[in-house]
Amino acid sequence: MTAYKLLALDMDGTLLDSRKQVLPKTAAALERLAAAGVAVAFSTGRGLAELSDYVPNLPFIKYGSCISGGLVYDFSNQRTVFAHPFETKLALEVMAVARQEAPMVHVLTTTQSVAAAEALPHMADFHMGIYQDMFDRICTPVDDMPAFARANEGAVCKVNLYHRSAESRERTRARLEEAGLAVQLTYAEETSLEVSPAGVSKAEGLSHLCDYLGITLAEVVAVGDAPNDTQALQVVGLPVAMGNATPDIKALAKMVVADNDHDGIAEVVAEVFGVTA
């Protein structure tokens, strides 16, 4: 066993394979790791509603840095450890600026996944078709997203803007930057722009989780594949990239493992933590 005490896992493109499932070998490796005394956590842009398909089947993953660090949750005790929601005025300003490109607006609150009802059946138009089934099951459709934000003061943690093209996403990003809003902008998927309050990141979420567990970031192994994992990989003791990671993420990593369809996470468990079958 190594001195590392926490394994923090991005989900899409990392823990989950191309079919959005956890491979059996990977699940078994994580269960052995947890039994050996190492904490395992999600480090994900997903919210609690979007984890509902996975948490019951992965009881050995007891913690989550969710909503890109905007919510830290203890699943074993069903307890919110930390939350960093938007000020409602700021969330409304983000939606107003984004409206020019007519993206699909998706909001994550401390408990819910909420999307614009008009766009929800047409996620493929926004390059998010792989998530259609999950969104149909767990997402709350609303007709007026700004009205929802106003009615749920202090609950909105992230605004996801799903665009029809990468060029459209760039225009939204430029407008948000020009507006000078106090937000954190992160790319995800092909054409998605994730908007969080300034200061929110997967790194911040892991920092609060470490405080909760009484460990340091130097004792964390984080694994990721995409730009929204950048800050987390920059602050932990051992940053690991999946084989399917972007070139920039691989450049940040001290270790590159197999891709998400070939049990890269099981490789981390065996090679870094020395836990094998």
C-alpha positions as CSV (number, residue, x, y, z in Angstrom):
1,M,0.0,0.0,0.0
2,T,1.1,3.6,-0.7
3,A,0.7,6.7,1.4
4,Y,-2.2,7.9,-0.7
5,K,-5.5,8.0,1.2
6,L,-8.1,9.1,-1.4
7,L,-8.8,8.1,-5.0
8,A,-10.9,10.8,-6.7
9,L,-12.5,9.8,-10.0
10,D,-14.0,11.8,-12.7
11,M,-17.0,10.0,-14.2
12,D,-17.7,10.5,-17.8
13,G,-14.7,9.4,-19.9
14,T,-13.0,8.1,-16.7
15,L,-14.9,5.8,-14.3
16,L,-17.6,5.2,-16.9
17,D,-17.0,3.5,-20.2
18,S,-18.4,4.6,-23.6
19,R,-21.8,3.1,-22.7
20,K,-21.9,5.1,-19.4
21,Q,-21.4,2.0,-17.3
22,V,-18.8,0.9,-14.8
23,L,-16.8,-2.1,-16.1
24,P,-17.0,-5.1,-13.8
25,K,-13.2,-5.4,-13.4
26,T,-13.1,-1.7,-12.4
27,A,-15.9,-2.0,-9.9
28,A,-14.3,-5.0,-8.3
29,A,-10.9,-3.2,-8.0
30,L,-12.5,-0.2,-6.3
31,E,-14.4,-2.4,-3.9
32,R,-11.0,-4.1,-2.9
33,L,-9.4,-0.7,-2.6
34,A,-12.1,0.6,-0.2
35,A,-11.8,-2.6,1.8
36,A,-8.1,-1.9,2.2
37,G,-8.9,1.4,3.8
38,V,-8.5,3.9,1.0
39,A,-11.4,6.4,0.5
40,V,-12.9,6.5,-3.0
41,A,-14.8,9.6,-4.2
42,F,-16.5,10.8,-7.3
43,S,-15.0,14.0,-8.7
44,T,-17.6,15.0,-11.2
45,G,-19.6,17.7,-12.9
46,R,-22.7,15.6,-12.2
47,G,-25.2,16.5,-9.5
48,L,-26.8,14.1,-7.0
49,A,-29.8,13.4,-9.3
50,E,-27.4,12.3,-12.1
51,L,-25.6,10.0,-9.7
52,S,-28.8,8.1,-8.8
53,D,-28.1,5.3,-11.3
54,Y,-24.7,4.6,-9.8
55,V,-24.6,5.3,-6.1
56,P,-26.8,2.3,-5.1
57,N,-24.6,-0.1,-7.0
58,L,-21.3,1.4,-5.9
59,P,-21.6,1.5,-2.1
60,F,-17.9,1.5,-1.6
61,I,-17.7,5.0,-3.2
62,K,-18.8,6.9,-0.1
63,Y,-18.0,10.5,-1.0
64,G,-18.6,12.9,-3.9
65,S,-17.1,16.2,-5.0
66,C,-20.1,16.9,-7.3
67,I,-21.3,19.7,-9.6
68,S,-17.7,20.5,-10.5
69,G,-16.8,21.1,-6.9
70,G,-19.9,23.1,-6.0
71,L,-21.2,20.4,-3.8
72,V,-19.4,17.9,-1.5
73,Y,-21.5,15.1,-0.2
74,D,-21.1,12.2,2.2
75,F,-23.2,9.4,0.7
76,S,-22.8,7.0,3.7
77,N,-24.3,9.6,6.0
78,Q,-26.5,11.4,3.4
79,R,-24.9,14.6,4.5
80,T,-23.9,17.8,2.6
81,V,-20.4,18.7,3.6
82,F,-20.0,21.8,1.5
83,A,-22.1,23.8,-1.0
84,H,-21.2,26.8,-3.1
85,P,-24.4,27.9,-4.9
86,F,-24.9,30.9,-7.2
87,E,-26.3,34.2,-6.0
88,T,-29.6,34.2,-7.9
89,K,-28.9,37.5,-9.6
90,L,-25.7,36.1,-11.1
91,A,-27.4,32.9,-12.4
92,L,-30.0,35.1,-14.1
93,E,-27.4,37.3,-15.7
94,V,-25.7,34.2,-17.1
95,M,-28.9,32.9,-18.6
96,A,-29.6,36.4,-20.1
97,V,-26.2,36.6,-21.8
98,A,-26.4,33.0,-23.1
99,R,-29.9,33.6,-24.6
100,Q,-28.4,35.0,-27.8
101,E,-27.2,31.6,-28.9
102,A,-30.3,29.8,-27.8
103,P,-28.5,26.9,-26.1
104,M,-30.2,24.2,-24.1
105,V,-30.1,25.4,-20.5
106,H,-29.6,22.8,-17.8
107,V,-29.3,23.7,-14.1
108,L,-28.0,21.6,-11.3
109,T,-29.2,22.5,-7.8
110,T,-28.1,20.9,-4.5
111,T,-30.6,18.1,-5.1
112,Q,-32.1,18.4,-8.6
113,S,-31.3,18.2,-12.3
114,V,-33.5,20.7,-14.2
115,A,-33.7,21.5,-17.9
116,A,-35.6,23.6,-20.3
117,A,-38.7,21.6,-21.3
118,E,-38.7,22.7,-24.9
119,A,-35.1,21.5,-25.5
120,L,-35.2,18.4,-23.3
121,P,-36.5,15.9,-25.9
122,H,-34.0,17.1,-28.5
123,M,-30.6,16.6,-26.7
124,A,-29.0,15.2,-29.9
125,D,-29.3,18.6,-31.4
126,F,-27.0,19.9,-28.8
127,H,-24.5,17.0,-29.1
128,M,-25.8,15.4,-25.8
129,G,-27.8,12.6,-27.3
130,I,-25.9,9.9,-25.3
131,Y,-27.5,11.4,-22.1
132,Q,-31.1,11.5,-23.5
133,D,-32.2,8.4,-21.6
134,M,-30.8,9.6,-18.3
135,F,-32.2,13.1,-18.6
136,D,-35.6,11.7,-19.6
137,R,-35.7,9.7,-16.3
138,I,-34.1,12.1,-13.8
139,C,-34.5,15.6,-15.1
140,T,-37.2,18.0,-14.0
141,P,-38.5,19.9,-17.1
142,V,-39.5,23.5,-16.6
143,D,-40.9,26.0,-19.1
144,D,-39.2,29.1,-17.6
145,M,-35.6,28.6,-16.4
146,P,-35.2,32.1,-15.0
147,A,-38.4,31.8,-13.1
148,F,-37.2,28.5,-11.6
149,A,-34.0,30.2,-10.5
150,R,-35.9,33.0,-8.8
151,A,-38.2,30.5,-7.1
152,N,-35.2,28.4,-5.8
153,E,-33.1,31.1,-4.2
154,G,-29.7,29.8,-3.1
155,A,-30.1,26.3,-4.6
156,V,-28.6,26.7,-8.1
157,C,-25.0,25.5,-8.1
158,K,-24.2,25.3,-11.9
159,V,-25.7,26.4,-15.2
160,N,-24.8,24.1,-18.1
161,L,-25.2,25.6,-21.6
162,Y,-25.4,23.0,-24.4
163,H,-24.8,24.5,-27.8
164,R,-25.5,23.3,-31.3
165,S,-21.9,23.9,-32.4
166,A,-18.5,24.6,-31.0
167,E,-18.6,28.0,-32.7
168,S,-21.8,28.9,-30.9
169,R,-20.1,27.9,-27.6
170,E,-17.2,30.2,-28.3
171,R,-19.5,33.1,-28.9
172,T,-21.3,32.5,-25.6
173,R,-18.0,32.3,-23.8
174,A,-16.8,35.5,-25.4
175,R,-20.0,37.3,-24.3
176,L,-19.8,36.0,-20.8
177,E,-16.2,37.1,-20.5
178,E,-17.1,40.5,-22.0
179,A,-19.9,40.9,-19.5
180,G,-17.3,40.6,-16.7
181,L,-19.5,38.2,-14.6
182,A,-17.9,36.5,-11.5
183,V,-18.1,33.1,-13.0
184,Q,-15.9,30.0,-13.7
185,L,-16.2,28.8,-17.3
186,T,-15.2,25.2,-18.2
187,Y,-15.6,23.2,-21.4
188,A,-17.2,19.8,-21.4
189,E,-18.4,17.3,-24.0
190,E,-18.3,18.5,-27.6
191,T,-20.2,21.8,-27.4
192,S,-21.0,22.3,-23.7
193,L,-20.0,25.2,-21.5
194,E,-20.3,24.7,-17.7
195,V,-20.8,27.9,-15.7
196,S,-20.2,28.0,-12.0
197,P,-19.7,30.8,-9.5
198,A,-16.2,32.2,-9.5
199,G,-13.8,30.1,-7.4
200,V,-15.7,26.8,-7.8
201,S,-13.7,24.0,-9.3
202,K,-13.0,20.3,-8.8
203,A,-9.9,21.4,-7.0
204,E,-12.0,23.4,-4.5
205,G,-14.3,20.5,-4.0
206,L,-11.4,18.1,-3.3
207,S,-9.9,20.6,-0.9
208,H,-13.1,20.7,1.2
209,L,-13.4,16.9,1.0
210,C,-9.9,16.5,2.3
211,D,-10.6,18.8,5.2
212,Y,-13.6,16.7,6.0
213,L,-11.6,13.5,5.9
214,G,-8.6,15.0,7.8
215,I,-6.1,14.4,5.0
216,T,-4.1,16.7,2.6
217,L,-4.3,17.1,-1.1
218,A,-0.9,15.6,-1.4
219,E,-2.4,12.3,-0.2
220,V,-4.9,12.3,-3.1
221,V,-4.8,10.5,-6.4
222,A,-7.1,12.1,-9.0
223,V,-7.9,10.6,-12.4
224,G,-9.5,12.5,-15.3
225,D,-9.7,12.9,-19.0
226,A,-11.0,16.3,-20.0
227,P,-10.5,20.1,-19.5
228,N,-12.9,20.2,-16.5
229,D,-10.4,18.0,-14.6
230,T,-7.5,20.4,-15.1
231,Q,-7.6,22.2,-11.7
232,A,-8.1,19.0,-9.7
233,L,-5.1,17.3,-11.4
234,Q,-3.0,20.4,-10.7
235,V,-3.4,20.3,-6.9
236,V,-3.3,16.6,-6.0
237,G,-0.3,14.4,-5.0
238,L,-0.7,12.1,-8.0
239,P,-2.5,13.3,-11.2
240,V,-3.4,10.5,-13.5
241,A,-4.8,10.7,-17.1
242,M,-6.9,8.1,-18.9
243,G,-5.7,6.8,-22.2
244,N,-8.6,8.6,-23.9
245,A,-7.7,11.9,-22.2
246,T,-7.0,15.1,-24.2
247,P,-3.4,15.9,-24.9
248,D,-3.4,18.8,-22.3
249,I,-4.6,16.5,-19.6
250,K,-2.0,13.9,-20.4
251,A,0.6,16.6,-20.3
252,L,-0.5,17.4,-16.7
253,A,-0.4,13.8,-15.5
254,K,2.4,12.0,-13.9
255,M,0.9,8.7,-15.1
256,V,-1.2,7.7,-18.1
257,V,-3.3,4.5,-17.9
258,A,-5.5,2.5,-20.2
259,D,-8.7,4.2,-21.6
260,N,-12.1,4.1,-20.1
261,D,-13.2,1.1,-22.2
262,H,-10.2,-1.0,-21.0
263,D,-10.2,-0.7,-17.2
264,G,-7.8,2.2,-16.7
265,I,-9.1,2.7,-13.2
266,A,-8.3,-0.9,-12.3
267,E,-4.8,-0.2,-13.5
268,V,-4.5,2.7,-11.1
269,V,-5.7,0.6,-8.2
270,A,-3.1,-2.2,-8.9
271,E,-0.1,0.0,-9.9
272,V,-0.5,3.0,-7.5
273,F,-2.1,1.3,-4.5
274,G,-0.8,-2.2,-4.9
275,V,-4.2,-3.7,-4.4
276,T,-4.8,-6.7,-6.7
277,A,-7.2,-9.6,-6.8
